[in-house]
Short mmCIF file of C-alpha atoms in Angstrom, two decimals:
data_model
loop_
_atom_site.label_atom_id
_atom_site.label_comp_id
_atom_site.label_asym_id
_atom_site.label_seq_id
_atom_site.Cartn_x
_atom_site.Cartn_y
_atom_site.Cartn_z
CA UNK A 42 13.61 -36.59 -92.19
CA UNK A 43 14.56 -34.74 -95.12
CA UNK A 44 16.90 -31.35 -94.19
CA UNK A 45 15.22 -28.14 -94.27
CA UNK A 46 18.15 -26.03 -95.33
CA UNK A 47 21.10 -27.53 -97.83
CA UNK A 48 24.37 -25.44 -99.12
CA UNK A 49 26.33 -26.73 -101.37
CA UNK A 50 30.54 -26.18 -100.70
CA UNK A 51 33.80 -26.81 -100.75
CA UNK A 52 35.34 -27.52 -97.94
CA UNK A 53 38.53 -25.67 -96.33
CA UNK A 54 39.70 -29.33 -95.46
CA UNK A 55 39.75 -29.92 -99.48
CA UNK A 56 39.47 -27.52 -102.12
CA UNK A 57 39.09 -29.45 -104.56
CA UNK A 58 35.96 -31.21 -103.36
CA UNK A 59 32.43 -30.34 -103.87
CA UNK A 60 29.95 -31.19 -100.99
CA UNK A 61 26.20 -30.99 -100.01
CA UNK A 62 25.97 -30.72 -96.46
CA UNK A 63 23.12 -28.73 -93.76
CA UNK A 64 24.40 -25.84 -91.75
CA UNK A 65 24.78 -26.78 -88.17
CA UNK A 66 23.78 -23.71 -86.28
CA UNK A 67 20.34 -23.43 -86.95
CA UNK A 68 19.15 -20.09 -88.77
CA UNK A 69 22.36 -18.72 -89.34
CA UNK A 70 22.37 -16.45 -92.44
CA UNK A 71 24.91 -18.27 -94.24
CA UNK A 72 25.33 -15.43 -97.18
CA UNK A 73 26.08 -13.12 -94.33
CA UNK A 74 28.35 -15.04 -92.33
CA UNK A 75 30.69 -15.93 -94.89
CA UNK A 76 31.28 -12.54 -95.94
CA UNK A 77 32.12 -11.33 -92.57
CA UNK A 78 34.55 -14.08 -92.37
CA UNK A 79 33.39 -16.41 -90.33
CA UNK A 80 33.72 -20.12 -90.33
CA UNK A 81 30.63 -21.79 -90.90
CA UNK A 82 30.18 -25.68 -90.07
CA UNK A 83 28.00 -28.09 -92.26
CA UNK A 84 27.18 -31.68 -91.19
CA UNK A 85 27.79 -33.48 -94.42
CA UNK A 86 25.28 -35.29 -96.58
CA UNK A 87 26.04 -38.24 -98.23
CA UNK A 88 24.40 -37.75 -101.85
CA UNK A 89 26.33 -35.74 -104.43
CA UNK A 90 23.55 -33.02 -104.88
CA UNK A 91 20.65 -31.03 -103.45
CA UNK A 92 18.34 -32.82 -105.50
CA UNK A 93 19.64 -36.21 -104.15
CA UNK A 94 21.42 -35.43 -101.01
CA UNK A 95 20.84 -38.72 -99.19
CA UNK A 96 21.46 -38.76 -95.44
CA UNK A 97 23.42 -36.67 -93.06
CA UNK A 98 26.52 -38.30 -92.10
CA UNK A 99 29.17 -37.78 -88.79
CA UNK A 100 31.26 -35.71 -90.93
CA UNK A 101 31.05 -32.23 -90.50
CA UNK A 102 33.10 -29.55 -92.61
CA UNK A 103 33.86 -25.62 -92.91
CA UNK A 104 32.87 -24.06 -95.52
CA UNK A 105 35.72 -22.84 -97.58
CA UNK A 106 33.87 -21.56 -101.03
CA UNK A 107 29.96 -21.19 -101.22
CA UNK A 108 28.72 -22.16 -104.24
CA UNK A 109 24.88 -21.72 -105.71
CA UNK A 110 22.89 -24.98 -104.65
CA UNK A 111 22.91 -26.71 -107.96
CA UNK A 112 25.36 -26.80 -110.32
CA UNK A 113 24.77 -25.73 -114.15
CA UNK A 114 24.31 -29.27 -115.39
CA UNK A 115 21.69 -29.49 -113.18
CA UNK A 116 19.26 -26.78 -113.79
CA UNK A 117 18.20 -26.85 -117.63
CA UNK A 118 16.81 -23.88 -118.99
CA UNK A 119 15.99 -21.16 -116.10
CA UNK A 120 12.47 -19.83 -116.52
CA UNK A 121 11.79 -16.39 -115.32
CA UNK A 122 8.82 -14.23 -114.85
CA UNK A 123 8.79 -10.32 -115.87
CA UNK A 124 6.63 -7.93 -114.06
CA UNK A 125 5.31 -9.66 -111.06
CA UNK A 126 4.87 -7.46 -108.19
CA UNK A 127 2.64 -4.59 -108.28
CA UNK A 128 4.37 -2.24 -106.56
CA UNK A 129 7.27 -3.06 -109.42
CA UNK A 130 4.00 -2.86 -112.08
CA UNK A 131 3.13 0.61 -110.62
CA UNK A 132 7.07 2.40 -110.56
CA UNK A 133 7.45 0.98 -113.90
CA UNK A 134 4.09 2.31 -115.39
CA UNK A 135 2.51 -0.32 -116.92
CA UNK A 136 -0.83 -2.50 -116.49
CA UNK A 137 -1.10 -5.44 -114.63
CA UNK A 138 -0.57 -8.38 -116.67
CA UNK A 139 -3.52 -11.40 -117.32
CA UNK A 140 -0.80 -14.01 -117.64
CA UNK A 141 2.63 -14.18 -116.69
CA UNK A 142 5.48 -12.97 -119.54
CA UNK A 143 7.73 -15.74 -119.26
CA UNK A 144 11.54 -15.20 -120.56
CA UNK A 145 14.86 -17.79 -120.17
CA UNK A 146 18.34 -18.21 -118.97
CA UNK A 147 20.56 -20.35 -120.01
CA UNK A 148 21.99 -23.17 -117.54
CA UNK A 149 25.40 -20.51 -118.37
CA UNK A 150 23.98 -17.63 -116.39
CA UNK A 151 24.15 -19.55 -113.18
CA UNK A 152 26.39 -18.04 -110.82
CA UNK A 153 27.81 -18.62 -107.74
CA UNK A 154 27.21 -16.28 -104.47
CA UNK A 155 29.89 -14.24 -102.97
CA UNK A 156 33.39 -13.95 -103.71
CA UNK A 157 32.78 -15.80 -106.87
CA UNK A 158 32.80 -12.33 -108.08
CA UNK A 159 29.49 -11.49 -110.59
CA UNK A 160 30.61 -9.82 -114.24
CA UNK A 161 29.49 -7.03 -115.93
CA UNK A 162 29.65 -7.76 -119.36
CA UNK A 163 31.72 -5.57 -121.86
CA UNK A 164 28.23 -4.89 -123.75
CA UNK A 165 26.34 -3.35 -120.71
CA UNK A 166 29.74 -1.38 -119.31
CA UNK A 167 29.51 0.58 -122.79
CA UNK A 168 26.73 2.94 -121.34
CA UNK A 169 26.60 1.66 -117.95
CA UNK A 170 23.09 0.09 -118.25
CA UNK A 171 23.48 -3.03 -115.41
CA UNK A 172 20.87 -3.46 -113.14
CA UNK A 173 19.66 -5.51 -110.43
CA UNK A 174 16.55 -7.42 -109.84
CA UNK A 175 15.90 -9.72 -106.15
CA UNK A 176 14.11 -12.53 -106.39
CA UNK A 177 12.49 -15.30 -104.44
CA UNK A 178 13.97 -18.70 -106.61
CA UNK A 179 11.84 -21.80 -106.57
CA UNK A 180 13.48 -25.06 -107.31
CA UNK A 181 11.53 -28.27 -108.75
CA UNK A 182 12.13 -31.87 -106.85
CA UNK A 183 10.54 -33.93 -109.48
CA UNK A 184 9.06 -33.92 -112.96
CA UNK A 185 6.39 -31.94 -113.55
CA UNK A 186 3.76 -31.48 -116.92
CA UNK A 187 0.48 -30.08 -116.86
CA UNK A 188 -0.15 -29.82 -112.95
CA UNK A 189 -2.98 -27.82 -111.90
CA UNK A 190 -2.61 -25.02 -109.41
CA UNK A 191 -4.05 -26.58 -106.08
CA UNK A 192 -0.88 -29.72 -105.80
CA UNK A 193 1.86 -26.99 -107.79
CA UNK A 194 3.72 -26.91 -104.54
CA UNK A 195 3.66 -30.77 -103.62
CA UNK A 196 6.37 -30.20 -106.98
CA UNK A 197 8.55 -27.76 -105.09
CA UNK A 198 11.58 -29.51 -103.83
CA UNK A 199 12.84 -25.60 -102.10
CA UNK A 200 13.54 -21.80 -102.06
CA UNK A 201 16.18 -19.76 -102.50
CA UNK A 202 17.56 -16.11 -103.24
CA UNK A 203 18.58 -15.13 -107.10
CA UNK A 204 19.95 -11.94 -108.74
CA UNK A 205 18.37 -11.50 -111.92
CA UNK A 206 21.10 -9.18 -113.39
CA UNK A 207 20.01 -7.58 -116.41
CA UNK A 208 21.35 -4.71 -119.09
CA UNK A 209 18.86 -2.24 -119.94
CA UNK A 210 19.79 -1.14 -123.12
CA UNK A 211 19.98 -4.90 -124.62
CA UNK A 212 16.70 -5.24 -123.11
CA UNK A 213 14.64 -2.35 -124.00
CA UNK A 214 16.10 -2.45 -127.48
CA UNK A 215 14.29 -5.89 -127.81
CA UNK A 216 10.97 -7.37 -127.62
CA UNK A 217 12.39 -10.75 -126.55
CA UNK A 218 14.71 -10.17 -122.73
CA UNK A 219 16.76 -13.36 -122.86
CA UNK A 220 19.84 -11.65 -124.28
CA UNK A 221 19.77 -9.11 -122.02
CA UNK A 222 19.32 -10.84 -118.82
CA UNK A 223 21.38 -14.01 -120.17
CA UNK A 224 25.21 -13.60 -120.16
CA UNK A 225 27.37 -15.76 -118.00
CA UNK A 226 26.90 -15.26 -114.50
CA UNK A 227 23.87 -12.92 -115.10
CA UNK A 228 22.07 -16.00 -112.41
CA UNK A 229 23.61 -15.51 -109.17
CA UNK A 230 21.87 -18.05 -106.62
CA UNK A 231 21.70 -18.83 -102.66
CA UNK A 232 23.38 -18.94 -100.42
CA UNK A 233 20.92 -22.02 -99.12
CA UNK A 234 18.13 -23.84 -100.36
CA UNK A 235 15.54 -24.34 -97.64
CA UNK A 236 13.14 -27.09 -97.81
CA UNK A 237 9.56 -26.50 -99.00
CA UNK A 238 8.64 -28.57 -95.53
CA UNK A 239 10.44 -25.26 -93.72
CA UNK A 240 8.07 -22.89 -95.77
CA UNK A 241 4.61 -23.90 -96.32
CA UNK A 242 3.45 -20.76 -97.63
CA UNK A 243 6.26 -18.68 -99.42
CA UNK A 244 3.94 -15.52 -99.57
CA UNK A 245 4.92 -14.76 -95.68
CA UNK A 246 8.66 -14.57 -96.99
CA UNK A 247 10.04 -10.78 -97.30
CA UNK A 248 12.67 -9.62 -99.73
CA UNK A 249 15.25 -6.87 -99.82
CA UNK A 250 17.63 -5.73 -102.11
CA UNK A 251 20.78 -3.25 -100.93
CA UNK A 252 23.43 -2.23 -102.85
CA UNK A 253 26.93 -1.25 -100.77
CA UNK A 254 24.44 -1.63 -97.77
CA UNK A 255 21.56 1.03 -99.04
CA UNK A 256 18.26 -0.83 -98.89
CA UNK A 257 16.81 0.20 -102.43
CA UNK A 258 13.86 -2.86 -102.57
CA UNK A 259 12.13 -3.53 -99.61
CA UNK A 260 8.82 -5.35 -99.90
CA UNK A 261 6.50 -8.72 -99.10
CA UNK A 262 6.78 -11.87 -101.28
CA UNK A 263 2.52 -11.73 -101.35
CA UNK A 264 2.85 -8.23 -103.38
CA UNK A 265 3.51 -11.35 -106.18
CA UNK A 266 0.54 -10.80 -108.83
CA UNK A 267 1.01 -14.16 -110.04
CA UNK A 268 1.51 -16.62 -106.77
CA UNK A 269 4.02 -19.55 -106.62
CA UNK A 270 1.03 -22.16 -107.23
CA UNK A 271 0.24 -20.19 -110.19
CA UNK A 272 3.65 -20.19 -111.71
CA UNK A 273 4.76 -23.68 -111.24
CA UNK A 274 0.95 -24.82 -112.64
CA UNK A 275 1.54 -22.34 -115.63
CA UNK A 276 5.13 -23.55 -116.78
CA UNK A 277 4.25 -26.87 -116.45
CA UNK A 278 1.05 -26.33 -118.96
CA UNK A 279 2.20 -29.04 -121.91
CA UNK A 280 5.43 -28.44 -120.65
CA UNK A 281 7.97 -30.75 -119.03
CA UNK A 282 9.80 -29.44 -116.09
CA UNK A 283 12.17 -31.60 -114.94
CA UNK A 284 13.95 -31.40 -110.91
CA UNK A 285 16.09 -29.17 -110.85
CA UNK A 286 14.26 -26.11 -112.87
CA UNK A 287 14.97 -23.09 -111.27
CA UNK A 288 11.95 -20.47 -111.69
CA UNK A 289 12.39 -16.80 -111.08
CA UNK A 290 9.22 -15.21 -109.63
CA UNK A 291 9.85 -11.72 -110.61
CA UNK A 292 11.24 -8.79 -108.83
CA UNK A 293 9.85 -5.76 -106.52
CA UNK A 294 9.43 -2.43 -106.88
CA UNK A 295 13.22 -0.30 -106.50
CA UNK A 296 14.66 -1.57 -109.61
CA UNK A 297 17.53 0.70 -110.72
CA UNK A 298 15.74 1.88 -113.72
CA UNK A 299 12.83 3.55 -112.08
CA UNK A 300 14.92 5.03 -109.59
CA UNK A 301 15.48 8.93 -109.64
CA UNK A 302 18.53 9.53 -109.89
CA UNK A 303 18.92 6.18 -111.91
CA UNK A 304 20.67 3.78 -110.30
CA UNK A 305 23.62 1.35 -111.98
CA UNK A 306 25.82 -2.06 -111.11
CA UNK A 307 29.58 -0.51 -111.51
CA UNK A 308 32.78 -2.26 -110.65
CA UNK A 309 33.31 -2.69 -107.30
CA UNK A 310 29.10 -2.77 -106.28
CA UNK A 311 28.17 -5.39 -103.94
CA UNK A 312 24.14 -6.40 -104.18
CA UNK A 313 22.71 -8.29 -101.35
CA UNK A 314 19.44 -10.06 -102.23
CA UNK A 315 18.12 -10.67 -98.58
CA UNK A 316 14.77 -13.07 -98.11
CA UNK A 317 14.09 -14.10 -94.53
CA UNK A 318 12.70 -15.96 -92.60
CA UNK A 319 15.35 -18.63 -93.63
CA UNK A 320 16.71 -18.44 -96.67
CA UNK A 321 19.29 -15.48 -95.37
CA UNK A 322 21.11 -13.32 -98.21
CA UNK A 323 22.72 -13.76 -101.65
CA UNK A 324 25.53 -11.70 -101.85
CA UNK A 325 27.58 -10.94 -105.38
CA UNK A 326 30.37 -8.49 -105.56
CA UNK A 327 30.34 -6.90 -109.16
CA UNK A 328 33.45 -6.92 -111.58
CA UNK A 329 33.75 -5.34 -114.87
CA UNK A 330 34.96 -8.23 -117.80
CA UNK A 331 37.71 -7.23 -119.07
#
């Protein structure tokens, strides 16, 4: 039976190794649990990634570092999806869309979860424009072009939590938003993948977003205006999405932005992108580049 929750790790026994292993107490929010300091134990798999993580061996490990479930080789080009949630639709003032806007990350904008620590770039420091943006993640198992909305999901290999950290100014400066929401590390992901087996239907997930513990996005994954089905049919339209493609669903309504007094991603901010049941919490720790 294939696992329905992966991390991927290095293990306190070794550094220097990178493992793929399923956490052994059973809904344990992994994100959370490693930043209290806890030791968290993971049976071992004996493939060398989530998307082939062959079978659980007798070897079980501590976590020593989390890192995001795939590595950057792995994920191509990450395609994201602006203004999808109508609450977000309705604080931002603007009409729901007929299609989905699609923008990219590069593989480089991956980034780890916490204490990888998450950098502000030099650029959005220079008027303190950083922002944050929770998302629900959906990660492709196998190859998928031009696959109509009703079997989208038999493509989706898993979920998982994402930061879609973006600078304002860059991005509202320009009609295209891959700059802005594109330099290294601007990808956070995690802290597990769970199996699409474990969630049939990921419109009964619900997402938060707190920064330093504050709860500013609070709101159900079927707000979405454009459903996972509808996504993963859409990108694949003459399109070749190969495993590993990370898609970003969009964000809810409470982005810093719209928020009176505006809020900002400063040195020293920690952003917890929470989705349960589950998939626990992505948790980044921001740093000013220096």
């Amino acid at each position: 039976m294939a696992p329905l929750s992966l991390v991927r790790f290095t293990p306190k026994s070794n550094p220097a190794k990178i493992l793929i292993g399923q956490p052994v107490e059973s809904g344990l929010d992994v994100g959370v649990a490693i930043r209290n300091g806890l030791d968290v134990a993971v049976k071992v798999f004996s493939g060398p990634s989530v998307l082939s993580p062959g079978k659980e061996t007798s070897v079980t490990e501590t976590i020593g570092r989390l890192l995001s479930p795939l590595a950057q080789n792995e994920v191509g080009t990450i395609r994201c999806i602006g203004l999808n949630y109508k609450q977000h639709a309705t604080e931002v003032k603007m009409d729901l869309p007929s299609i989905p806007t699609v923008f990219m990350k590069p593989s480089t904008s991956l980034g780890d979860p916490w204490p990888a620590p998450t950098i502000l770039p030099k650029l959005t420091q220079l008027d303190n424009c950083g922002d944050y943006e929770s998302e629900l993640a959906v990660v492709i198992g196998k190859t998928a072009k031009n696959v109509g909305e009703a079997e989208a999901l038999d493509y989706v290999l898993g979920y998982t939590a994402a930061n879609d950290v973006s600078s304002r100014t860059s991005q509202l400066s320009q009609s295209q938003w891959s700059f802005s929401k594109g330099f290294d590390g601007a990808c956070p992901i995690g802290p597990t993948l769970v199996s699409a087996h474990a969630i049939p239907d990921p419109s009964k997930l619900h997402i938060r977003g707190l920064k330093n513990g504050v709860v500013l996005q609070d709101c159900g994954i079927d707000d979405l205006i454009f459903s996972v089905p509808k996504l993963v049919s859409f990108l694949s339209q003459s399109t070749t999405l190969p495993a590993g493609t990370v898609i970003l669903t969009g964000t809810p309504a409470g982005v810093g932005m719209a928020r009176k007094p505006k809020e900002t991603l400063q040195d020293g901010d920690e952003f917890a992108v929470e989705i349960l049941p589950h998939i626990g919490t992505l948790i980044n720790a921001f740093q000013n580049e220096q």
